[in-house]
PDB file of C-alpha atoms in Angstrom:
ATOM      1  CA  UNK A 107       0.000   0.000   0.000  1.00  0.00           C
ATOM      2  CA  UNK A 108       2.859   2.371   0.879  1.00  0.00           C
ATOM      3  CA  UNK A 109       4.406   1.693  -2.515  1.00  0.00           C
ATOM      4  CA  UNK A 110       1.127   2.642  -4.238  1.00  0.00           C
ATOM      5  CA  UNK A 111       0.937   5.907  -2.289  1.00  0.00           C
ATOM      6  CA  UNK A 112       4.536   6.803  -3.160  1.00  0.00           C
ATOM      7  CA  UNK A 113       3.928   6.002  -6.823  1.00  0.00           C
ATOM      8  CA  UNK A 114       0.746   8.083  -6.890  1.00  0.00           C
ATOM      9  CA  UNK A 115       2.590  10.983  -5.245  1.00  0.00           C
ATOM     10  CA  UNK A 116       5.353  10.744  -7.807  1.00  0.00           C
ATOM     11  CA  UNK A 117       2.911  10.677 -10.728  1.00  0.00           C
ATOM     12  CA  UNK A 118       1.186  13.780  -9.366  1.00  0.00           C
ATOM     13  CA  UNK A 119       4.525  15.554  -8.972  1.00  0.00           C
ATOM     14  CA  UNK A 120       5.582  14.775 -12.542  1.00  0.00           C
ATOM     15  CA  UNK A 121       2.279  16.111 -13.906  1.00  0.00           C
ATOM     16  CA  UNK A 122       2.650  19.278 -11.807  1.00  0.00           C
ATOM     17  CA  UNK A 123       6.206  19.745 -13.000  1.00  0.00           C
ATOM     18  CA  UNK A 124       5.232  19.334 -16.653  1.00  0.00           C
ATOM     19  CA  UNK A 125       2.472  21.851 -16.093  1.00  0.00           C
ATOM     20  CA  UNK A 126       5.016  24.208 -14.555  1.00  0.00           C
ATOM     21  CA  UNK A 127       7.247  23.905 -17.611  1.00  0.00           C
ATOM     22  CA  UNK A 128       4.366  24.654 -19.943  1.00  0.00           C
ATOM     23  CA  UNK A 129       3.079  27.656 -17.979  1.00  0.00           C
ATOM     24  CA  UNK A 130       6.537  29.151 -17.509  1.00  0.00           C
ATOM     25  CA  UNK A 131       7.043  29.152 -21.261  1.00  0.00           C
ATOM     26  CA  UNK A 132       3.972  31.319 -21.932  1.00  0.00           C
ATOM     27  CA  UNK A 133       4.418  34.306 -24.289  1.00  0.00           C
ATOM     28  CA  UNK A 134       4.515  37.894 -23.045  1.00  0.00           C
ATOM     29  CA  UNK A 135       2.471  40.617 -24.729  1.00  0.00           C
ATOM     30  CA  UNK A 136       4.379  43.357 -26.643  1.00  0.00           C
ATOM     31  CA  UNK A 137       5.663  46.266 -24.493  1.00  0.00           C
ATOM     32  CA  UNK A 138       7.925  49.356 -24.764  1.00  0.00           C
ATOM     33  CA  UNK A 139      11.699  48.888 -24.646  1.00  0.00           C
ATOM     34  CA  UNK A 140      12.030  50.089 -21.022  1.00  0.00           C
ATOM     35  CA  UNK A 141       9.104  47.952 -19.944  1.00  0.00           C
ATOM     36  CA  UNK A 142      10.635  44.967 -21.696  1.00  0.00           C
ATOM     37  CA  UNK A 143      13.927  45.399 -19.829  1.00  0.00           C
ATOM     38  CA  UNK A 144      12.139  45.634 -16.499  1.00  0.00           C
ATOM     39  CA  UNK A 145       9.842  42.760 -17.370  1.00  0.00           C
ATOM     40  CA  UNK A 146      12.766  40.653 -18.608  1.00  0.00           C
ATOM     41  CA  UNK A 147      14.691  41.184 -15.378  1.00  0.00           C
ATOM     42  CA  UNK A 148      11.627  40.381 -13.313  1.00  0.00           C
ATOM     43  CA  UNK A 149      10.914  37.291 -15.370  1.00  0.00           C
ATOM     44  CA  UNK A 150      14.500  36.075 -15.055  1.00  0.00           C
ATOM     45  CA  UNK A 151      14.391  36.392 -11.287  1.00  0.00           C
ATOM     46  CA  UNK A 152      10.998  34.750 -11.120  1.00  0.00           C
ATOM     47  CA  UNK A 153      12.179  32.014 -13.467  1.00  0.00           C
ATOM     48  CA  UNK A 154      15.205  31.298 -11.260  1.00  0.00           C
ATOM     49  CA  UNK A 155      12.993  30.992  -8.199  1.00  0.00           C
ATOM     50  CA  UNK A 156      10.506  28.888 -10.126  1.00  0.00           C
ATOM     51  CA  UNK A 157      13.216  26.597 -11.465  1.00  0.00           C
ATOM     52  CA  UNK A 158      14.680  26.213  -7.974  1.00  0.00           C
ATOM     53  CA  UNK A 159      11.243  25.203  -6.686  1.00  0.00           C
ATOM     54  CA  UNK A 160      10.777  22.798  -9.587  1.00  0.00           C
ATOM     55  CA  UNK A 161      14.200  21.261  -8.946  1.00  0.00           C
ATOM     56  CA  UNK A 162      13.348  20.802  -5.276  1.00  0.00           C
ATOM     57  CA  UNK A 163      10.048  19.145  -6.195  1.00  0.00           C
ATOM     58  CA  UNK A 164      11.803  16.885  -8.676  1.00  0.00           C
ATOM     59  CA  UNK A 165      14.477  15.894  -6.171  1.00  0.00           C
ATOM     60  CA  UNK A 166      11.815  15.105  -3.574  1.00  0.00           C
ATOM     61  CA  UNK A 167       9.822  13.057  -6.101  1.00  0.00           C
ATOM     62  CA  UNK A 168      12.870  11.107  -7.245  1.00  0.00           C
ATOM     63  CA  UNK A 169      13.891  10.356  -3.662  1.00  0.00           C
ATOM     64  CA  UNK A 170      10.375   9.154  -2.825  1.00  0.00           C
ATOM     65  CA  UNK A 171      10.263   7.085  -5.990  1.00  0.00           C
ATOM     66  CA  UNK A 172      13.698   5.607  -5.328  1.00  0.00           C
ATOM     67  CA  UNK A 173      12.702   4.750  -1.763  1.00  0.00           C
ATOM     68  CA  UNK A 174       9.600   2.922  -2.974  1.00  0.00           C
ATOM     69  CA  UNK A 175      11.091   1.458  -6.159  1.00  0.00           C
ATOM     70  CA  UNK A 176      11.200  -2.269  -6.163  1.00  0.00           C
ATOM     71  CA  UNK A 177      12.088  -4.346  -9.257  1.00  0.00           C
ATOM     72  CA  UNK A 178       9.369  -6.818  -8.319  1.00  0.00           C
ATOM     73  CA  UNK A 179       5.834  -6.157  -9.620  1.00  0.00           C
ATOM     74  CA  UNK A 180       4.100  -3.311  -7.795  1.00  0.00           C
ATOM     75  CA  UNK A 181       0.924  -5.358  -7.451  1.00  0.00           C
ATOM     76  CA  UNK A 182       2.578  -8.530  -6.171  1.00  0.00           C
ATOM     77  CA  UNK A 183       1.323  -9.628  -2.765  1.00  0.00           C
ATOM     78  CA  UNK A 184       3.586 -10.725   0.061  1.00  0.00           C
ATOM     79  CA  UNK A 185       3.073 -14.448   0.747  1.00  0.00           C
ATOM     80  CA  UNK A 186       3.002 -13.777   4.491  1.00  0.00           C
ATOM     81  CA  UNK A 187       0.077 -11.343   4.121  1.00  0.00           C
ATOM     82  CA  UNK A 188      -3.215 -12.439   5.615  1.00  0.00           C
ATOM     83  CA  UNK A 189      -5.603 -14.402   3.422  1.00  0.00           C
ATOM     84  CA  UNK A 190      -8.784 -16.081   4.624  1.00  0.00           C
ATOM     85  CA  UNK A 191      -9.227 -19.825   4.230  1.00  0.00           C
ATOM     86  CA  UNK A 192     -11.911 -19.148   1.619  1.00  0.00           C
ATOM     87  CA  UNK A 193      -9.505 -17.157  -0.553  1.00  0.00           C
ATOM     88  CA  UNK A 194      -6.677 -19.659  -0.140  1.00  0.00           C
ATOM     89  CA  UNK A 195      -8.988 -22.495  -1.142  1.00  0.00           C
ATOM     90  CA  UNK A 196     -10.179 -20.520  -4.177  1.00  0.00           C
ATOM     91  CA  UNK A 197      -6.599 -19.882  -5.297  1.00  0.00           C
ATOM     92  CA  UNK A 198      -5.743 -23.555  -4.909  1.00  0.00           C
ATOM     93  CA  UNK A 199      -8.872 -24.515  -6.858  1.00  0.00           C
ATOM     94  CA  UNK A 200      -7.760 -22.201  -9.679  1.00  0.00           C
ATOM     95  CA  UNK A 201      -4.453 -24.062  -9.850  1.00  0.00           C
ATOM     96  CA  UNK A 202      -6.112 -27.486  -9.725  1.00  0.00           C
ATOM     97  CA  UNK A 203      -8.615 -26.620 -12.472  1.00  0.00           C
ATOM     98  CA  UNK A 204      -6.047 -25.165 -14.877  1.00  0.00           C
ATOM     99  CA  UNK A 205      -6.446 -26.679 -18.327  1.00  0.00           C
ATOM    100  CA  UNK A 206      -9.994 -27.883 -17.664  1.00  0.00           C
ATOM    101  CA  UNK A 207     -12.684 -25.563 -19.026  1.00  0.00           C
ATOM    102  CA  UNK A 208     -15.591 -27.084 -17.097  1.00  0.00           C
ATOM    103  CA  UNK A 209     -13.803 -27.141 -13.744  1.00  0.00           C
ATOM    104  CA  UNK A 210     -12.501 -23.633 -14.299  1.00  0.00           C
ATOM    105  CA  UNK A 211     -15.999 -22.285 -14.831  1.00  0.00           C
ATOM    106  CA  UNK A 212     -17.191 -23.852 -11.576  1.00  0.00           C
ATOM    107  CA  UNK A 213     -14.304 -22.236  -9.699  1.00  0.00           C
ATOM    108  CA  UNK A 214     -15.119 -18.904 -11.344  1.00  0.00           C
ATOM    109  CA  UNK A 215     -18.716 -19.223 -10.172  1.00  0.00           C
ATOM    110  CA  UNK A 216     -17.483 -19.828  -6.636  1.00  0.00           C
ATOM    111  CA  UNK A 217     -15.276 -16.725  -6.727  1.00  0.00           C
ATOM    112  CA  UNK A 218     -18.175 -14.736  -8.188  1.00  0.00           C
ATOM    113  CA  UNK A 219     -20.232 -15.755  -5.137  1.00  0.00           C
ATOM    114  CA  UNK A 220     -17.460 -14.446  -2.888  1.00  0.00           C
ATOM    115  CA  UNK A 221     -17.627 -11.101  -4.680  1.00  0.00           C
ATOM    116  CA  UNK A 222     -21.393 -10.742  -5.035  1.00  0.00           C
ATOM    117  CA  UNK A 223     -22.484 -12.293  -1.729  1.00  0.00           C
ATOM    118  CA  UNK A 224     -19.444 -12.186   0.522  1.00  0.00           C
ATOM    119  CA  UNK A 225     -19.597 -15.995   0.610  1.00  0.00           C
ATOM    120  CA  UNK A 226     -17.097 -17.397   3.082  1.00  0.00           C
ATOM    121  CA  UNK A 227     -15.726 -13.993   4.068  1.00  0.00           C
ATOM    122  CA  UNK A 228     -18.826 -12.451   5.670  1.00  0.00           C
ATOM    123  CA  UNK A 229     -22.492 -13.004   6.336  1.00  0.00           C
ATOM    124  CA  UNK A 230     -25.330 -13.541   3.928  1.00  0.00           C
ATOM    125  CA  UNK A 231     -27.333 -11.166   1.741  1.00  0.00           C
ATOM    126  CA  UNK A 232     -31.122 -11.261   2.133  1.00  0.00           C
ATOM    127  CA  UNK A 233     -34.184  -9.047   1.622  1.00  0.00           C
ATOM    128  CA  UNK A 234     -33.644  -7.372   5.020  1.00  0.00           C
ATOM    129  CA  UNK A 235     -30.322  -5.921   3.928  1.00  0.00           C
ATOM    130  CA  UNK A 236     -26.695  -6.778   4.176  1.00  0.00           C
ATOM    131  CA  UNK A 237     -25.311  -7.779   7.556  1.00  0.00           C
ATOM    132  CA  UNK A 238     -21.697  -8.873   7.426  1.00  0.00           C
ATOM    133  CA  UNK A 239     -19.583 -10.353  10.202  1.00  0.00           C
ATOM    134  CA  UNK A 240     -16.504  -8.340   9.252  1.00  0.00           C
ATOM    135  CA  UNK A 241     -18.302  -4.996   9.132  1.00  0.00           C
ATOM    136  CA  UNK A 242     -21.343  -3.147   7.814  1.00  0.00           C
ATOM    137  CA  UNK A 243     -21.405  -2.382   4.119  1.00  0.00           C
ATOM    138  CA  UNK A 244     -22.034   1.305   3.444  1.00  0.00           C
ATOM    139  CA  UNK A 245     -24.815   2.399   1.117  1.00  0.00           C
ATOM    140  CA  UNK A 246     -22.643   2.577  -2.000  1.00  0.00           C
ATOM    141  CA  UNK A 247     -23.155   0.977  -5.393  1.00  0.00           C
ATOM    142  CA  UNK A 248     -20.039  -1.215  -5.302  1.00  0.00           C
ATOM    143  CA  UNK A 249     -20.765  -2.425  -1.790  1.00  0.00           C
ATOM    144  CA  UNK A 250     -24.452  -3.057  -2.415  1.00  0.00           C
ATOM    145  CA  UNK A 251     -23.972  -5.171  -5.528  1.00  0.00           C
ATOM    146  CA  UNK A 252     -20.598  -6.700  -4.704  1.00  0.00           C
ATOM    147  CA  UNK A 253     -20.286  -6.722  -0.898  1.00  0.00           C
ATOM    148  CA  UNK A 254     -17.415  -9.194  -1.055  1.00  0.00           C
ATOM    149  CA  UNK A 255     -15.177  -6.495  -2.530  1.00  0.00           C
ATOM    150  CA  UNK A 256     -15.542  -4.516   0.696  1.00  0.00           C
ATOM    151  CA  UNK A 257     -14.598  -7.509   2.821  1.00  0.00           C
ATOM    152  CA  UNK A 258     -11.638  -8.752   0.795  1.00  0.00           C
ATOM    153  CA  UNK A 259      -8.277  -7.218   1.645  1.00  0.00           C
ATOM    154  CA  UNK A 260      -6.059  -5.815  -1.101  1.00  0.00           C
ATOM    155  CA  UNK A 261      -3.718  -8.774  -0.673  1.00  0.00           C
ATOM    156  CA  UNK A 262      -6.604 -11.221  -1.071  1.00  0.00           C
ATOM    157  CA  UNK A 263      -7.751  -9.455  -4.229  1.00  0.00           C
ATOM    158  CA  UNK A 264      -4.236  -9.606  -5.629  1.00  0.00           C
ATOM    159  CA  UNK A 265      -3.988 -13.323  -4.909  1.00  0.00           C
ATOM    160  CA  UNK A 266      -7.268 -13.958  -6.704  1.00  0.00           C
ATOM    161  CA  UNK A 267      -6.341 -11.777  -9.692  1.00  0.00           C
ATOM    162  CA  UNK A 268      -3.003 -13.544 -10.073  1.00  0.00           C
ATOM    163  CA  UNK A 269      -4.765 -16.892  -9.791  1.00  0.00           C
ATOM    164  CA  UNK A 270      -7.394 -16.198 -12.470  1.00  0.00           C
ATOM    165  CA  UNK A 271      -4.811 -14.724 -14.842  1.00  0.00           C
ATOM    166  CA  UNK A 272      -2.561 -17.781 -14.528  1.00  0.00           C
ATOM    167  CA  UNK A 273      -5.574 -20.058 -14.873  1.00  0.00           C
ATOM    168  CA  UNK A 274      -6.607 -18.304 -18.090  1.00  0.00           C
ATOM    169  CA  UNK A 275      -3.106 -18.622 -19.524  1.00  0.00           C
ATOM    170  CA  UNK A 276      -3.112 -22.355 -18.824  1.00  0.00           C
ATOM    171  CA  UNK A 277      -6.563 -22.774 -20.372  1.00  0.00           C
ATOM    172  CA  UNK A 278      -5.655 -20.891 -23.549  1.00  0.00           C
ATOM    173  CA  UNK A 279      -2.339 -22.700 -23.983  1.00  0.00           C
ATOM    174  CA  UNK A 280      -4.004 -26.115 -23.626  1.00  0.00           C
ATOM    175  CA  UNK A 281      -6.980 -25.223 -25.812  1.00  0.00           C
ATOM    176  CA  UNK A 282      -9.338 -25.763 -22.883  1.00  0.00           C
ATOM    177  CA  UNK A 283     -11.022 -22.377 -22.796  1.00  0.00           C
ATOM    178  CA  UNK A 284     -14.669 -21.620 -23.571  1.00  0.00           C
ATOM    179  CA  UNK A 285     -16.745 -18.526 -24.169  1.00  0.00           C
ATOM    180  CA  UNK A 286     -18.265 -18.932 -20.716  1.00  0.00           C
ATOM    181  CA  UNK A 287     -14.780 -19.063 -19.221  1.00  0.00           C
ATOM    182  CA  UNK A 288     -13.876 -15.809 -20.939  1.00  0.00           C
ATOM    183  CA  UNK A 289     -17.073 -14.154 -19.750  1.00  0.00           C
ATOM    184  CA  UNK A 290     -16.398 -15.272 -16.183  1.00  0.00           C
ATOM    185  CA  UNK A 291     -12.795 -14.141 -16.392  1.00  0.00           C
ATOM    186  CA  UNK A 292     -13.762 -10.658 -17.595  1.00  0.00           C
ATOM    187  CA  UNK A 293     -16.270 -10.259 -14.757  1.00  0.00           C
ATOM    188  CA  UNK A 294     -13.820 -11.386 -12.074  1.00  0.00           C
ATOM    189  CA  UNK A 295     -10.873  -9.425 -13.435  1.00  0.00           C
ATOM    190  CA  UNK A 296     -12.961  -6.273 -13.874  1.00  0.00           C
ATOM    191  CA  UNK A 297     -14.393  -6.549 -10.364  1.00  0.00           C
ATOM    192  CA  UNK A 298     -11.163  -7.367  -8.528  1.00  0.00           C
ATOM    193  CA  UNK A 299      -8.826  -5.154 -10.549  1.00  0.00           C
ATOM    194  CA  UNK A 300     -10.838  -2.316 -12.165  1.00  0.00           C
ATOM    195  CA  UNK A 301      -7.764  -0.055 -12.458  1.00  0.00           C
ATOM    196  CA  UNK A 302      -5.707  -2.698 -14.302  1.00  0.00           C
ATOM    197  CA  UNK A 303      -2.976  -2.660 -11.684  1.00  0.00           C
ATOM    198  CA  UNK A 304      -1.930  -6.184 -12.662  1.00  0.00           C
ATOM    199  CA  UNK A 305      -1.069  -5.068 -16.193  1.00  0.00           C
ATOM    200  CA  UNK A 306       0.652  -1.893 -14.962  1.00  0.00           C
ATOM    201  CA  UNK A 307       2.660  -3.552 -12.180  1.00  0.00           C
ATOM    202  CA  UNK A 308       5.937  -3.684 -14.089  1.00  0.00           C
ATOM    203  CA  UNK A 309       5.624  -0.125 -15.408  1.00  0.00           C
ATOM    204  CA  UNK A 310       4.741   1.272 -11.986  1.00  0.00           C
ATOM    205  CA  UNK A 311       7.915  -0.263 -10.611  1.00  0.00           C
ATOM    206  CA  UNK A 312       9.963   1.680 -13.168  1.00  0.00           C
ATOM    207  CA  UNK A 313       7.902   4.863 -13.427  1.00  0.00           C
ATOM    208  CA  UNK A 314       9.834   6.935 -10.825  1.00  0.00           C
ATOM    209  CA  UNK A 315      13.017   6.771 -12.887  1.00  0.00           C
ATOM    210  CA  UNK A 316      11.221   6.942 -16.239  1.00  0.00           C
ATOM    211  CA  UNK A 317       9.193   9.998 -15.251  1.00  0.00           C
ATOM    212  CA  UNK A 318      12.260  11.797 -13.879  1.00  0.00           C
ATOM    213  CA  UNK A 319      14.176  11.187 -17.122  1.00  0.00           C
ATOM    214  CA  UNK A 320      11.310  12.564 -19.219  1.00  0.00           C
ATOM    215  CA  UNK A 321      11.061  15.650 -17.054  1.00  0.00           C
ATOM    216  CA  UNK A 322      14.808  16.346 -17.218  1.00  0.00           C
ATOM    217  CA  UNK A 323      14.829  15.971 -21.011  1.00  0.00           C
ATOM    218  CA  UNK A 324      11.909  18.393 -21.432  1.00  0.00           C
ATOM    219  CA  UNK A 325      13.511  20.808 -18.960  1.00  0.00           C
ATOM    220  CA  UNK A 326      16.789  20.697 -20.909  1.00  0.00           C
ATOM    221  CA  UNK A 327      14.942  21.520 -24.142  1.00  0.00           C
ATOM    222  CA  UNK A 328      13.149  24.428 -22.462  1.00  0.00           C
ATOM    223  CA  UNK A 329      16.408  25.897 -21.173  1.00  0.00           C
ATOM    224  CA  UNK A 330      18.536  25.364 -24.275  1.00  0.00           C
ATOM    225  CA  UNK A 331      16.299  25.060 -27.366  1.00  0.00           C
ATOM    226  CA  UNK A 332      13.179  27.030 -26.527  1.00  0.00           C
ATOM    227  CA  UNK A 333      11.885  26.942 -30.085  1.00  0.00           C
ATOM    228  CA  UNK A 334      11.422  23.190 -29.724  1.00  0.00           C
ATOM    229  CA  UNK A 335       9.884  23.297 -26.268  1.00  0.00           C
ATOM    230  CA  UNK A 336       6.232  22.894 -27.312  1.00  0.00           C
ATOM    231  CA  UNK A 337       6.874  19.787 -29.452  1.00  0.00           C
ATOM    232  CA  UNK A 338       9.166  18.376 -26.733  1.00  0.00           C
ATOM    233  CA  UNK A 339       6.488  18.985 -24.104  1.00  0.00           C
ATOM    234  CA  UNK A 340       3.858  17.153 -26.155  1.00  0.00           C
ATOM    235  CA  UNK A 341       6.251  14.287 -26.868  1.00  0.00           C
ATOM    236  CA  UNK A 342       7.008  14.019 -23.141  1.00  0.00           C
ATOM    237  CA  UNK A 343       3.321  13.807 -22.229  1.00  0.00           C
ATOM    238  CA  UNK A 344       2.660  11.194 -24.918  1.00  0.00           C
ATOM    239  CA  UNK A 345       5.757   9.203 -23.926  1.00  0.00           C
ATOM    240  CA  UNK A 346       4.540   9.126 -20.336  1.00  0.00           C
ATOM    241  CA  UNK A 347       0.956   8.009 -20.986  1.00  0.00           C
ATOM    242  CA  UNK A 348       1.456   5.830 -24.080  1.00  0.00           C
ATOM    243  CA  UNK A 349       2.961   2.862 -22.169  1.00  0.00           C
ATOM    244  CA  UNK A 350       0.013   2.942 -19.756  1.00  0.00           C
ATOM    245  CA  UNK A 351      -2.522   2.872 -22.599  1.00  0.00           C
ATOM    246  CA  UNK A 352      -0.593   0.150 -24.442  1.00  0.00           C
ATOM    247  CA  UNK A 353      -0.259  -2.089 -21.375  1.00  0.00           C
ATOM    248  CA  UNK A 354      -3.952  -1.804 -20.509  1.00  0.00           C
ATOM    249  CA  UNK A 355      -4.957  -2.464 -24.135  1.00  0.00           C
ATOM    250  CA  UNK A 356      -2.656  -5.506 -24.372  1.00  0.00           C
ATOM    251  CA  UNK A 357      -4.092  -7.069 -21.224  1.00  0.00           C
ATOM    252  CA  UNK A 358      -2.349  -9.455 -18.794  1.00  0.00           C
ATOM    253  CA  UNK A 359       0.725 -11.095 -20.271  1.00  0.00           C
TER     254      UNK A 359
END
């Protein structure tokens, strides 16, 4: 969780820094010669202060990113993390059913019950409302329709996501994969990992360094080749978001 927070902080800092570069390069309206000299001096001083602030922000972001950077996938759970018996049994069932379309679908149905009813990790859902042993589910859409998502820990969700992804790979490679299996997989994956963290895990582990490099390159262009700043800025933004879009579009590998 701490690694996610540090990564999110770093992403926000990079976006703020890119915005700072773009705003600091804005054009100034025409003025008299004396006004231009005064304005130029003022702008230079302001630019120095602004660049110093940006450098401080960048250094802080890089240090936070370096502290949280781990070459292992950002989404990977720690084996020692808590997982209920229900989740552990579901993960084992996913392994046992790999390569068998019919068995896989039954396991998917069981996991769907965990998500939609809190089966094995809470109480039962009935017409009176939702009363769960591990806490009351707030009146929110996600909790009402999928109460199990509220009860499952992040580590448990990660275990299940990893299990269904590996199960799907085994089914596809052995030719034992049906349309129903794919439908079940899409529901489970979308419910347990709506932000596609599994696909982005490798990129998020590298993003602190990658983002810092992009920022420094754009900053160098701004300071030395100002005529190319706008194209460089756009290229930097595209270079930052393109891998995210590509990884999500490609799906789990």
